[in-house]
Coordinates of C-alpha atoms and ligand atoms in Angstrom, one line a residue:
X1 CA 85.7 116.8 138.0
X2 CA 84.7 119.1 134.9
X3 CA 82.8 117.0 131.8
X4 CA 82.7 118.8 128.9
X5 CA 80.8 117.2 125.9
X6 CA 82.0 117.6 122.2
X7 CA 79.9 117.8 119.1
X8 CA 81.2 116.3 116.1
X9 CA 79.1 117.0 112.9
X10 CA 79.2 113.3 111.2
X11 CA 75.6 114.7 108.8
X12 CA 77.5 114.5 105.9
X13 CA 79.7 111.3 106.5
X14 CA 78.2 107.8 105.0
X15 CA 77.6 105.0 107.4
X16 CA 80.6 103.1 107.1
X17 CA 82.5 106.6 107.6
X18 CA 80.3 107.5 110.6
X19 CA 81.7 103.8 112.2
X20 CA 85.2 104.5 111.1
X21 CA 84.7 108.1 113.0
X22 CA 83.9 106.1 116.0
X23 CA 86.3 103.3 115.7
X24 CA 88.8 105.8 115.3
X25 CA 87.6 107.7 118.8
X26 CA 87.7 104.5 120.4
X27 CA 91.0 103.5 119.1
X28 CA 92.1 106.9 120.4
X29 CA 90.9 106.9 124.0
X30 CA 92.5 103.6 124.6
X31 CA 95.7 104.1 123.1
X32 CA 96.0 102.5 120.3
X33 CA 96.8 105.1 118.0
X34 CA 100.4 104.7 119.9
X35 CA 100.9 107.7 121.7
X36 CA 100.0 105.9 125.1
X37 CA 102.6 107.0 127.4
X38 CA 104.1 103.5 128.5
X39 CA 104.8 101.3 125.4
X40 CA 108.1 101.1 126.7
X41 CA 107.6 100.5 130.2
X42 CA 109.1 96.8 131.0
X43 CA 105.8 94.5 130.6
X44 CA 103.7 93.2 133.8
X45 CA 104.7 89.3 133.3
X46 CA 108.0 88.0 133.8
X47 CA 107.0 85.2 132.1
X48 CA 107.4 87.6 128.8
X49 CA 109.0 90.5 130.0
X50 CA 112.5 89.9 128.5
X51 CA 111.0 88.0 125.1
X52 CA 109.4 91.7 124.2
X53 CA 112.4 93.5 125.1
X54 CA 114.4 90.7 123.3
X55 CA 112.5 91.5 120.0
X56 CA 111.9 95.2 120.3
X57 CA 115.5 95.7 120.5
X58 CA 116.4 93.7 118.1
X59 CA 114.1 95.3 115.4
X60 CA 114.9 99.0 116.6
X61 CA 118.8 98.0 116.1
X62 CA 117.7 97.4 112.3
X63 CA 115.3 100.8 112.0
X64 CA 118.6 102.8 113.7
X65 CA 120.8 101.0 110.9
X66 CA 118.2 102.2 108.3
X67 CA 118.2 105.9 110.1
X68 CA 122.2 105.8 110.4
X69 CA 122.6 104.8 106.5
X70 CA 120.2 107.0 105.2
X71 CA 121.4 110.2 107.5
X72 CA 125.1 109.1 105.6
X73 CA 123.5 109.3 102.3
X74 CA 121.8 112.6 102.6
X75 CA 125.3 113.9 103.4
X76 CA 126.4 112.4 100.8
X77 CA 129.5 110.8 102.9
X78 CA 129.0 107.6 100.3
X79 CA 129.8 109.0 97.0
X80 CA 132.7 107.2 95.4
X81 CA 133.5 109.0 92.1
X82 CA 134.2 106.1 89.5
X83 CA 135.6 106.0 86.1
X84 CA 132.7 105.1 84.5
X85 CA 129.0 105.5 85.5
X86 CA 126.9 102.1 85.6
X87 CA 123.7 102.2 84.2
X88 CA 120.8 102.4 86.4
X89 CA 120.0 98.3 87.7
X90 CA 116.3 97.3 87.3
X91 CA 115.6 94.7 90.3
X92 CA 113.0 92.1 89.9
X93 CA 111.6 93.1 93.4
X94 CA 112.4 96.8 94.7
X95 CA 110.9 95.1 98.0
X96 CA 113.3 92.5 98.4
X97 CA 116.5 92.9 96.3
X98 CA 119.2 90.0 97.0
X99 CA 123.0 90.2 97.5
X100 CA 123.8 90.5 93.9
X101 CA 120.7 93.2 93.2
X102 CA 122.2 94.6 96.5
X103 CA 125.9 95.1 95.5
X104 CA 125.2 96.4 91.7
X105 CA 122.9 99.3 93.4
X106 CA 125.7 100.0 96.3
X107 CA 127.8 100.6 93.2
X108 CA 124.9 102.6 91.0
X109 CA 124.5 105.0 93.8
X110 CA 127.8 105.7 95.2
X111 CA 128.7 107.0 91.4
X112 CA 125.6 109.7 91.6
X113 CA 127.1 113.1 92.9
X114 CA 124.5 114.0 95.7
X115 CA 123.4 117.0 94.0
X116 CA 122.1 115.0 91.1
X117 CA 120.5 112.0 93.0
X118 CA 116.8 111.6 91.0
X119 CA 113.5 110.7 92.2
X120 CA 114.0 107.3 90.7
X121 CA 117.7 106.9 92.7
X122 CA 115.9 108.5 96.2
X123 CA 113.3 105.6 95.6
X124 CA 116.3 102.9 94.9
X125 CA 118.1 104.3 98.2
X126 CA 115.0 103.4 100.3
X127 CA 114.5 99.9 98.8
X128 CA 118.7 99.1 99.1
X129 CA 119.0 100.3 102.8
X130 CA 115.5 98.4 104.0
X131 CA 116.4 95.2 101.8
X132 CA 119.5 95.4 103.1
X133 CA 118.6 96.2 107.1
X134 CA 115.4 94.3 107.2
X135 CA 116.0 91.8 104.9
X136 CA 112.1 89.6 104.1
X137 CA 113.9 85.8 105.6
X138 CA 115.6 87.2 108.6
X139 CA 112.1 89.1 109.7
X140 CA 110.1 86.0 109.1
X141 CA 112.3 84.1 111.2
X142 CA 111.8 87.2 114.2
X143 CA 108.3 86.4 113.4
X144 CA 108.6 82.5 113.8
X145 CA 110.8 82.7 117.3
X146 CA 108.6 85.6 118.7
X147 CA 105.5 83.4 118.2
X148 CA 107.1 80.0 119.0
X149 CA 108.4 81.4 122.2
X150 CA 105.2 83.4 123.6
X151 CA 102.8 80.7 122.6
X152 CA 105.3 78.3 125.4
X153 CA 105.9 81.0 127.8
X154 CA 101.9 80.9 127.9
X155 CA 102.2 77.4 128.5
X156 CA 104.7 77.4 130.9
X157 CA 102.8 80.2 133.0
X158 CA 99.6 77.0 132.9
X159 CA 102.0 74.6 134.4
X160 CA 104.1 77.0 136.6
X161 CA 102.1 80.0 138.2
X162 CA 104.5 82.1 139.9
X163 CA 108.5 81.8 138.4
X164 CA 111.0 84.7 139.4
X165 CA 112.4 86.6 135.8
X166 CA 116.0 84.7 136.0
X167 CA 114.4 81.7 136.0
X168 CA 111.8 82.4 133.6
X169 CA 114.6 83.4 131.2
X170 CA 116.7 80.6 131.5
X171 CA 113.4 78.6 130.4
X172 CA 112.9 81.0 128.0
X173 CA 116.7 80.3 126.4
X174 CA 115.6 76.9 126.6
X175 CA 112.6 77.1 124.8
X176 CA 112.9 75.8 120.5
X177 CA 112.7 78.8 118.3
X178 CA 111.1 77.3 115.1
X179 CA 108.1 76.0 114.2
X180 CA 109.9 72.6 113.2
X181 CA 111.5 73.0 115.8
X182 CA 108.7 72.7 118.5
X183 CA 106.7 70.2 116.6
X184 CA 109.8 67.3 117.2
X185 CA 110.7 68.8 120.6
X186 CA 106.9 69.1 122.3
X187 CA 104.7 67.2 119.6
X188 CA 102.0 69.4 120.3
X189 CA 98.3 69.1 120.2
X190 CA 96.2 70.2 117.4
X191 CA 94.8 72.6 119.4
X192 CA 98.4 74.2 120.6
X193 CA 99.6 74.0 117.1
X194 CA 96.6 75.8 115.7
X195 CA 97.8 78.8 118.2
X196 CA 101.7 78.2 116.6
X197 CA 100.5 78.3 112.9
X198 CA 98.3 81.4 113.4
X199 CA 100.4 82.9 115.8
X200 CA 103.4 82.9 113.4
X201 CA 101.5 83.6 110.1
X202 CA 100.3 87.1 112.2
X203 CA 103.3 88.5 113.6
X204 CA 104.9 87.7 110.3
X205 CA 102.3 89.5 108.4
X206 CA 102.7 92.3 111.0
X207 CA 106.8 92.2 110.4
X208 CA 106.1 92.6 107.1
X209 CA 103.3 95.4 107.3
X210 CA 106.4 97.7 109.2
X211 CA 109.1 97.0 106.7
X212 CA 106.4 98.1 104.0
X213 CA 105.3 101.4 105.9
X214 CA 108.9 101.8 106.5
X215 CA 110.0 102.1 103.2
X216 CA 106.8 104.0 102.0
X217 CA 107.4 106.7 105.0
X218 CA 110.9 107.3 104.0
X219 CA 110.3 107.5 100.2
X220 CA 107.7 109.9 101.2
X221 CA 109.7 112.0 103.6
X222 CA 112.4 112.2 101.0
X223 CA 110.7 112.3 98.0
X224 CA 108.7 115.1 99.4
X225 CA 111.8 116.9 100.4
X226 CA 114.0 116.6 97.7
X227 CA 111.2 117.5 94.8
X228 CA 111.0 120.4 96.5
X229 CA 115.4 121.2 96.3
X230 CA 115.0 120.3 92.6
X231 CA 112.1 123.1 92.4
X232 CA 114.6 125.1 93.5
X233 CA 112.6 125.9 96.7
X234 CA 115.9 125.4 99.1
X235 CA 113.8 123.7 102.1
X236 CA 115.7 123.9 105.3
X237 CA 118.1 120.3 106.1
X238 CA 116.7 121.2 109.4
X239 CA 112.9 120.2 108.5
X240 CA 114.1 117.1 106.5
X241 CA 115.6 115.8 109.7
X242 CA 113.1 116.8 112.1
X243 CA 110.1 114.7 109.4
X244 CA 112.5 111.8 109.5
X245 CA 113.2 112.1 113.0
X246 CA 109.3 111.8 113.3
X247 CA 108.8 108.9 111.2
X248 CA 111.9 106.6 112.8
X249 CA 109.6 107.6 116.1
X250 CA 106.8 106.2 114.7
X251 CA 108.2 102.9 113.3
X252 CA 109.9 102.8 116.7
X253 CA 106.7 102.0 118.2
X254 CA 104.6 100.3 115.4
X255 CA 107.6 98.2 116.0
X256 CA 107.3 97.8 119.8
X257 CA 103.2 97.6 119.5
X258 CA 103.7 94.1 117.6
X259 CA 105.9 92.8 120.7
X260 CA 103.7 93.8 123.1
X261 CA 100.7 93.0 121.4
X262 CA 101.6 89.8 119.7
X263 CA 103.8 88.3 122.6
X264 CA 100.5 89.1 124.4
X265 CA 98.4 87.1 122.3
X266 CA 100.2 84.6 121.7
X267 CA 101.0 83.7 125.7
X268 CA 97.9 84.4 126.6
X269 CA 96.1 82.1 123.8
X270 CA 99.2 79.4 124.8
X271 CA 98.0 79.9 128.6
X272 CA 94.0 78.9 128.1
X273 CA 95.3 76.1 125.5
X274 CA 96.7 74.7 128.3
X275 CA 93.9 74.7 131.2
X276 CA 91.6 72.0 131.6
X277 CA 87.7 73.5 130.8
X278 CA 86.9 74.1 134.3
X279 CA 89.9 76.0 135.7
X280 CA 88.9 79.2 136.6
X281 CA 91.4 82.5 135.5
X282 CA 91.3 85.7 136.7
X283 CA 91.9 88.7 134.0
X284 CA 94.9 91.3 135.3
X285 CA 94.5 94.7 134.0
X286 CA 96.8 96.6 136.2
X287 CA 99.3 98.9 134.5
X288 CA 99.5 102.4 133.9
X289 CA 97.6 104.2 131.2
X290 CA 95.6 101.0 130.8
X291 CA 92.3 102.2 128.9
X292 CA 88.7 102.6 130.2
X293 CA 87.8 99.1 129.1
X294 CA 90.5 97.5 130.3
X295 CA 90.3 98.9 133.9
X296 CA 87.0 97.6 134.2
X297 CA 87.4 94.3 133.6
X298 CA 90.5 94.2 135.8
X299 CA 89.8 91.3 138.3
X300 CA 86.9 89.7 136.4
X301 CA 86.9 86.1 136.5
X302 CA 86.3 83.2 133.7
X303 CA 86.0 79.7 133.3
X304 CA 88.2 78.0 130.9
X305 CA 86.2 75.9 127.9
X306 CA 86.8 74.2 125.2
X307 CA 87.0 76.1 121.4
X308 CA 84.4 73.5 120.7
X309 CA 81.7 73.9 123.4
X310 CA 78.4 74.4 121.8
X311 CA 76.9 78.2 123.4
X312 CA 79.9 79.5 124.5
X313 CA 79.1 82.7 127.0
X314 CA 81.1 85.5 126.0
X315 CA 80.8 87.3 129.5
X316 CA 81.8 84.2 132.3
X317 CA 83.7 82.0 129.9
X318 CA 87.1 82.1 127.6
X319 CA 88.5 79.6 125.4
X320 CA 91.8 79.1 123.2
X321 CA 91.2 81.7 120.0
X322 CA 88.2 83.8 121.5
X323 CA 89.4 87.2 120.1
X324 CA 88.0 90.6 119.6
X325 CA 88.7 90.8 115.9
X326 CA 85.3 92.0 114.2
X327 CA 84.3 93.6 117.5
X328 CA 84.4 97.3 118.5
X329 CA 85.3 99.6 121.2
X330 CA 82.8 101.8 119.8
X331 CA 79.6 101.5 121.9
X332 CA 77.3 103.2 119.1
X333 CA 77.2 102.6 115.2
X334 CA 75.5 105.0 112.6
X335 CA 72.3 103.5 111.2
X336 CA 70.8 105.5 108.5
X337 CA 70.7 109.0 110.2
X338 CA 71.2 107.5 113.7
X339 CA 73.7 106.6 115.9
X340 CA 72.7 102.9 117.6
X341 CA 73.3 100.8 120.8
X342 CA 75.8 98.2 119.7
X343 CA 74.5 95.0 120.6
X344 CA 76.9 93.2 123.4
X345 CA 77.8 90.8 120.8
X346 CA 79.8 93.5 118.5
X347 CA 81.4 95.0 121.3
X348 CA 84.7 94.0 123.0
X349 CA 84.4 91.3 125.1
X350 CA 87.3 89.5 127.2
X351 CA 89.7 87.8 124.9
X352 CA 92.3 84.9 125.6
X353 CA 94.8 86.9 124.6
X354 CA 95.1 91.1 124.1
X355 CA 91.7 92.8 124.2
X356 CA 93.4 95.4 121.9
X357 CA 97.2 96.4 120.2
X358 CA 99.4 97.4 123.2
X359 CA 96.9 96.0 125.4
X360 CA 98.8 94.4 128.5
X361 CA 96.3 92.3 130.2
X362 CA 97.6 89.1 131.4
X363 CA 96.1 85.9 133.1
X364 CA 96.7 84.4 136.8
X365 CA 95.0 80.8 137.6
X366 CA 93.0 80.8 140.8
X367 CA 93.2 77.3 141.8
X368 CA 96.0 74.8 141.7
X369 CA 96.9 75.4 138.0
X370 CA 95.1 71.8 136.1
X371 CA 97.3 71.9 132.7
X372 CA 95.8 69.9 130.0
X373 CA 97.7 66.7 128.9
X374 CA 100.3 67.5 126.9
X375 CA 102.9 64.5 128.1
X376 CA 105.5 65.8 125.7
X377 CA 106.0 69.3 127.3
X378 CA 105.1 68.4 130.6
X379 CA 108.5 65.8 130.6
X380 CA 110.4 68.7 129.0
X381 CA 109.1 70.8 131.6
X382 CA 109.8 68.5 133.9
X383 CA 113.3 67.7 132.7
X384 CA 114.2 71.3 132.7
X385 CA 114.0 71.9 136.7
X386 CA 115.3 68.4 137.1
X387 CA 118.5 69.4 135.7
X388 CA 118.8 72.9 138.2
X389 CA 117.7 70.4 140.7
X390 CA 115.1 72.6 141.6
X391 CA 111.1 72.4 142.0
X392 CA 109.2 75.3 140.3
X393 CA 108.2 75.8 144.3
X394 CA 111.6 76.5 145.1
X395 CA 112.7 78.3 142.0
X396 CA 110.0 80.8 143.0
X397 CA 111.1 81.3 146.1
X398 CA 115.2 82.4 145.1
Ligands
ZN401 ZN1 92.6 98.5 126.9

């Protein structure tokens, strides 16, 4: 095996860019800057499997919507000559423009010959096809039913250890997809509902961060393109389509990344919120392309505490919310003109739920799963295999 070692120069950076430098390395080598090779390989679980490919789908139908439209636009297949030429609407929120905002820029735009489309009308063209394709309350509620349903496939995982994927999605189908929802149906400890609140309030904010990059890549793309046309510089169609084919690629996976990641998190946070401290659970870490880190704490085995346990041991223990956030995958820092040792506690450790964004690790529970009580679930649970007649033993077994 050939190693080869690279110099960087980082003289001239600052600290805090010396530690981005090094995040950013980090970042790279284990995949998260989203070229790893197997987003879209099916997950590990089957307790989640179908949930991510549920949600990915669903959100790449609305980004191929936004592509389709837009390609429709640039060929100017929508222009609708009228007898009179509205004047340009001002919406309140370019972001989020409702029906009627919606319908009187349809009718704007549609007047504009393509050849005379402005900056301002490229930039209304964004906001109108991503208000309209990935409207702000139907992402939100993606958000809510994507962490409602991982944080209980987590907890069905603690009650049920091994569950076949037919089975696993008929529970799944089962399962409530709001908040509300879940808080009448399971009545939830503080500590799951702590995991439900947070849960939903991140992939929300995540939902949110795509639609944002997505209009601000397209108005970029575009903008970029057609300020050149009006320059007169005749860019080729070609390269316009070959920058958005890029950027669609792009959201594709930032897309993807918060199903993996989030479903992840949230299942595996749901999981340990629903062990007794004591249970022991061994960290899985076997998938392809998984990252240096990852491999090496394939196998490694932790005991279940409580959130509230006074000097909690980052290496033998995990409890419900232990995260990496504010840790690094960097194992130096820049000090002055130095590069430093990290000190264990700033460097990744095992989380309860994804050590990293498309991190795949998962949990299994060594001995005779020991769920905490949580009557509520456990009779829906319950309820559930009594109606297919079936034990979760037998289930697993068809
Ligand atoms: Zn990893």
């Amino acid at each position: 095996m050939l190693h080869k070692s690279v110099f960087l120069d980082i003289g001239a950076l600052s600290c805090g860019c010396t530690d981005h430098a090094l995040e950013s390395l980090a970042k790279a080598i284990s995949g998260e800057e989203g070229d790893a090779p197997d987003i879209w390989a099916q997950h590990e679980s089957p307790f989640v499997r179908s949930l991510i490919e549920l949600f990915s789908s669903r959100g790449l139908l609305r980004l191929e919507k936004v592509r389709d439209e837009l390609n429709a636009w640039l060929e100017g297949k929508h222009h609708t000559p009228g007898t009179s030429t509205p004047a340009a609407p001002a919406p309140l929120n370019p972001a989020r423009l409702d029906a009627h905002e919606l319908a009187l820029v349809k009718i704007y735009l549609e007047n504009i010959p393509p050849a005379e489309f402005g900056a301002a009308d490229w930039s209304l063209l964004i906001d109108y096809l991503v208000s309209r394709y990935m409207p702000f309350d139907a992402l939100q509620t993606e958000a809510e039913w994507l962490a409602v349903r991982s944080v209980y496939m987590g907890k069905i995982q603690a009650n049920v250890e091994k569950l076949p994927v037919v089975q696993a999605d008929r529970l799944l189908a089962a399962l409530p997809t709001t908040l509300p929802a879940a808080r009448s149906t399971f009545d939830p400890p503080p500590v799951v509902q702590s995991v439900l609140d947070y849960g939903y309030a991140r992939c929300a904010d995540n939902v949110q961060a795509v639609t944002e990059s997505t209009r601000h890549r397209l108005k970029r793309v575009i903008m970029a393109h057609e300020e050149q046309a009006r320059l007169g510089a005749r860019p080729p169609a070609q390269a316009l389509q070959t920058q958005l084919f890029d950027e669609f690629a792009t959201l594709n996976r930032d897309w993807r990344r918060i199903a993996v990641t989030e479903v992840g998190d949230n299942a595996g946070n749901g999981l340990i919120a629903s062990l007794k401290p004591g249970t022991r659970v061994r960290r899985i870490e076997q998938y392809r392309g998984a990252c240096p880190f990852c491999r090496k704490i394939n196998g490694t085995v932790l005991t279940v505490v409580s959130p509230d346990k006074k000097d909690k041991d980052w290496d033998t223990e995990v409890w419900c919310g232990k995260s990496n956030i504010g840790r690094s995958g960097a194992k130096r820092k820049r000090v002055d003109d130095e590069l430093v040792e990290r000190t264990p506690a700033e460097l990744w450790s095992i989380p309860a739920g994804t050590v990293h964004p498309h991190c795949r690790g998962i949990w299994t529970v060594l001995e005779e799963a020991r769920p905490t009580d949580d009557p509520k679930f456990a009779s829906w649970l319950d309820a559930h295999f009594a109606k297919h007649r079936k034990t979760p033993e037998a289930l697993a077994q068809t």
